[in-house]
Short mmCIF file of C-alpha atoms in Angstrom, two decimals:
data_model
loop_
_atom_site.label_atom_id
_atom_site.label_comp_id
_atom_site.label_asym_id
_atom_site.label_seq_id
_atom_site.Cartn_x
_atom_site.Cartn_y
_atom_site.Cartn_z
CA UNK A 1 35.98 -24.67 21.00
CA UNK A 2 35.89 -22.22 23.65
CA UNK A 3 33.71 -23.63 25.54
CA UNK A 4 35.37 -26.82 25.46
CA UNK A 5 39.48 -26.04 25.54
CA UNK A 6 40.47 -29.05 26.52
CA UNK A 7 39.92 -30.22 23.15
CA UNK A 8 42.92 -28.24 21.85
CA UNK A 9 45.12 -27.69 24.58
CA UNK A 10 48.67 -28.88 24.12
CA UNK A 11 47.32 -30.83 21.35
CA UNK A 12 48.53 -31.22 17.65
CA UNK A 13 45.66 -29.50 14.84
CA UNK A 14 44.53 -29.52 11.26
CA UNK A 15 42.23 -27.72 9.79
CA UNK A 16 40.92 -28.68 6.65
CA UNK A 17 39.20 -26.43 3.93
CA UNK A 18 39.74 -23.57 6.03
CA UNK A 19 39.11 -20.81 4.27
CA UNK A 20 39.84 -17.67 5.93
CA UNK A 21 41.89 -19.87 8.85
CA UNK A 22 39.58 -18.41 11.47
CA UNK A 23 38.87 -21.49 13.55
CA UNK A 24 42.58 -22.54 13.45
CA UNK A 25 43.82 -19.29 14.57
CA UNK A 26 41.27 -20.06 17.50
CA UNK A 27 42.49 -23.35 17.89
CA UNK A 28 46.15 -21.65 18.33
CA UNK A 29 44.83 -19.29 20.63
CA UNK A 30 43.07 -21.88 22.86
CA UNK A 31 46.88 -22.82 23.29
CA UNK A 32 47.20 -25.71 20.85
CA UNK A 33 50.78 -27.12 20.60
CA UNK A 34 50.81 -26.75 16.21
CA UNK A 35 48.30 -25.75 14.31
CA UNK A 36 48.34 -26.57 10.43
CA UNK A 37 45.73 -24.65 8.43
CA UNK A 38 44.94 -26.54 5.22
CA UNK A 39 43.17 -24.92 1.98
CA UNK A 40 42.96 -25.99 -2.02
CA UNK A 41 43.70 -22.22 -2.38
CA UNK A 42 45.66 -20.73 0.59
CA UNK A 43 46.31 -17.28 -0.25
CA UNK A 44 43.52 -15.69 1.66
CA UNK A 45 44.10 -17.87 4.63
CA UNK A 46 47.83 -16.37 4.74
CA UNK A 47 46.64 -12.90 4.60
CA UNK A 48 44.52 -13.47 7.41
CA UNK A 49 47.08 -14.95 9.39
CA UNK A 50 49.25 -12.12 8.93
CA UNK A 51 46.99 -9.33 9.76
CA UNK A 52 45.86 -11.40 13.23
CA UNK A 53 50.18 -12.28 13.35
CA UNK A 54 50.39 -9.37 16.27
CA UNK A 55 47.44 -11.17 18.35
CA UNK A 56 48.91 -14.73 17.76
CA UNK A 57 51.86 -13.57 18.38
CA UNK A 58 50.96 -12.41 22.19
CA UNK A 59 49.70 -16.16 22.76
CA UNK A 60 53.13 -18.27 21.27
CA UNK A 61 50.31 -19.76 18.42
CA UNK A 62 52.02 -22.08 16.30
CA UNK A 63 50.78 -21.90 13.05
CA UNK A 64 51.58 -23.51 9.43
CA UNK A 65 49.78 -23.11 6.24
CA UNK A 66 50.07 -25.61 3.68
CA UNK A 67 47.93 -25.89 0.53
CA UNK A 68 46.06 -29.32 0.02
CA UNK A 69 42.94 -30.97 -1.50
CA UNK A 70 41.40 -33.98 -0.40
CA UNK A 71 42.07 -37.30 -1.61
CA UNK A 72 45.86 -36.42 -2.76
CA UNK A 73 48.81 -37.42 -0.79
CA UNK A 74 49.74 -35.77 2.08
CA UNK A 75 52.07 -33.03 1.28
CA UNK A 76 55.64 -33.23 3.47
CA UNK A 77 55.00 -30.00 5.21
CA UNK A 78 51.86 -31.55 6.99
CA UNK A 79 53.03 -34.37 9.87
CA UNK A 80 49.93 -36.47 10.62
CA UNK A 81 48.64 -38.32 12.65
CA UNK A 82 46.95 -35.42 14.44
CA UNK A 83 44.91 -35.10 17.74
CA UNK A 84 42.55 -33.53 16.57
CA UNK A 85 40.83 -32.68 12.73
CA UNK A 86 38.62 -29.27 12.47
CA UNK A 87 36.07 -28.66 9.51
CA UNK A 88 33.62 -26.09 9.09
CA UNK A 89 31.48 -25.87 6.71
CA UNK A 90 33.15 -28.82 4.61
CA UNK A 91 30.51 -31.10 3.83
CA UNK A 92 28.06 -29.83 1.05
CA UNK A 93 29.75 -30.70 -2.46
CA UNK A 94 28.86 -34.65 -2.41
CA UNK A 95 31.39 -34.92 -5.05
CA UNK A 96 34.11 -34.34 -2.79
CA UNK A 97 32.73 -37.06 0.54
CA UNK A 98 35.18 -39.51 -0.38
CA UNK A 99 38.39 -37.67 -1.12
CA UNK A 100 37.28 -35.60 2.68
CA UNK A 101 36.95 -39.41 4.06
CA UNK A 102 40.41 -40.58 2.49
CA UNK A 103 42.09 -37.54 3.74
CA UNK A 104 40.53 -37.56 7.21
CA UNK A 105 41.75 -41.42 7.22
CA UNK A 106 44.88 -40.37 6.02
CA UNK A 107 45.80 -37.76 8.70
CA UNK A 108 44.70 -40.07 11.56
CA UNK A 109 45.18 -42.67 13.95
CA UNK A 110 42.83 -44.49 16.54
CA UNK A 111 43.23 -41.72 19.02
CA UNK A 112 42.10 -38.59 16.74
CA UNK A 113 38.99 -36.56 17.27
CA UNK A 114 37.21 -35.19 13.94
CA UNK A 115 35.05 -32.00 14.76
CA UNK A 116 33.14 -31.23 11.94
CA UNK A 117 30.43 -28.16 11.69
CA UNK A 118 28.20 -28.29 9.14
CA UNK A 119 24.73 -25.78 8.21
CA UNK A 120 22.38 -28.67 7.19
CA UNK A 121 21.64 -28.42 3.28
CA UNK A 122 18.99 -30.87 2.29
CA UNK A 123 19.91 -34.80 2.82
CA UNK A 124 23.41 -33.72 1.88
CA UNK A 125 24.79 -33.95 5.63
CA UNK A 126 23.06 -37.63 6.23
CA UNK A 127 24.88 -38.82 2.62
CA UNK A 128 28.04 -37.66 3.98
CA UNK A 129 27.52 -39.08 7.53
CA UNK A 130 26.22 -42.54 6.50
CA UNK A 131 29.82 -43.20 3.66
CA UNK A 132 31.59 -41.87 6.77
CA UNK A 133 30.05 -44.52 9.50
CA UNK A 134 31.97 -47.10 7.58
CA UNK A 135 35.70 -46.10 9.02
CA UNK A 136 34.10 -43.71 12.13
CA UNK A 137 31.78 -43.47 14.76
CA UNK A 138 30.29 -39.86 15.24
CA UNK A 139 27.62 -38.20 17.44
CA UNK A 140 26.40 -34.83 16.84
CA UNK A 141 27.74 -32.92 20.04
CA UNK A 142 25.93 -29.43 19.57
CA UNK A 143 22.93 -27.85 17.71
CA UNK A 144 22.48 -24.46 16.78
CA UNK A 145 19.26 -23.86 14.75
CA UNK A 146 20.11 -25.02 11.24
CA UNK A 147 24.34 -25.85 12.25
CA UNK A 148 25.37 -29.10 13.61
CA UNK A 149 28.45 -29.98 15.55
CA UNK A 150 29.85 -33.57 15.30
CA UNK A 151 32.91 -35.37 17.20
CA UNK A 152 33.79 -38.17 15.00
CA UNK A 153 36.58 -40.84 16.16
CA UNK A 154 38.06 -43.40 13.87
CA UNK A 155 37.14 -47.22 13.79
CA UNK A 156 38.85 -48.49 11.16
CA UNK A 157 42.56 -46.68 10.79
CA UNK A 158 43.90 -48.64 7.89
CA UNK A 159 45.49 -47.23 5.16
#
């Protein structure tokens, strides 16, 4: 994301299955306008947040947390359709690809960009990607050894 700003600049963010938060809070420090970090279980991302809070605070970041799995409705204190839809390390428990899908649907419109970053686990990744060519497009935009980048963009916005 550093490398490429522009993605998040003045724009409106989710992060899904974030975890610790870390690539939101860098999203909010690469000056996005919101950022919403998303989690099943959100407690660690909050304590994260608040021991970076006196370094976000220096760049006016934006940030919400909200707790939410995949494939339920989206919760009130989430306002989709969002620019643009971070994962990292999302995409290994098949069980889960079409709840992710639904939700990624769900928080979307024809003009969001889906940046997922994913460690390549055995066909898992290509399962994932082909269920997820039915609704969007995606190209893999960076390689790092065994990590792949991927901008996805919607096709088929109809929920």
């Amino acid at each position: 994301l550093e490398n490429n700003s522009y993605l998040v600049t003045e724009k409106q963010v989710i992060e899904l299955g974030a975890g610790t938060g870390f690539v939101g809070m860098v999203a909010a420090a690469l000056g996005a306008k919101s950022v919403s970090i998303t989690d099943k279980n959100i407690e660690i991302t909050k304590e994260n947040i608040q021991l970076n809070h006196p370094l976000l605070s220096e760049v006016n970041a934006n940030i919400s947390v909200a707790s939410y799995e995949w494939g339920q409705p989206i919760p009130s204190s989430l306002s989709p359709p969002y620019d643009l839809i971070l994962g990292s390390d999302i995409i290994y428990i098949e069980e889960t690809y079409e709840f992710l899908i639904w939700s990624l649907k769900a928080l979307s419109n024809n003009c969001t960009t889906v940046l997922l970053a994913s460690k390549l686990r055995y066909d898992k990744v290509e399962n994932f990607l082909k269920i997820l060519n039915r609704d969007f497009m995606y190209t893999m935009v960076s390689k790092d050894g065994d990590v792949h980048i991927y901008k996805i963009q919607p096709t088929n916005i109809d929920m």
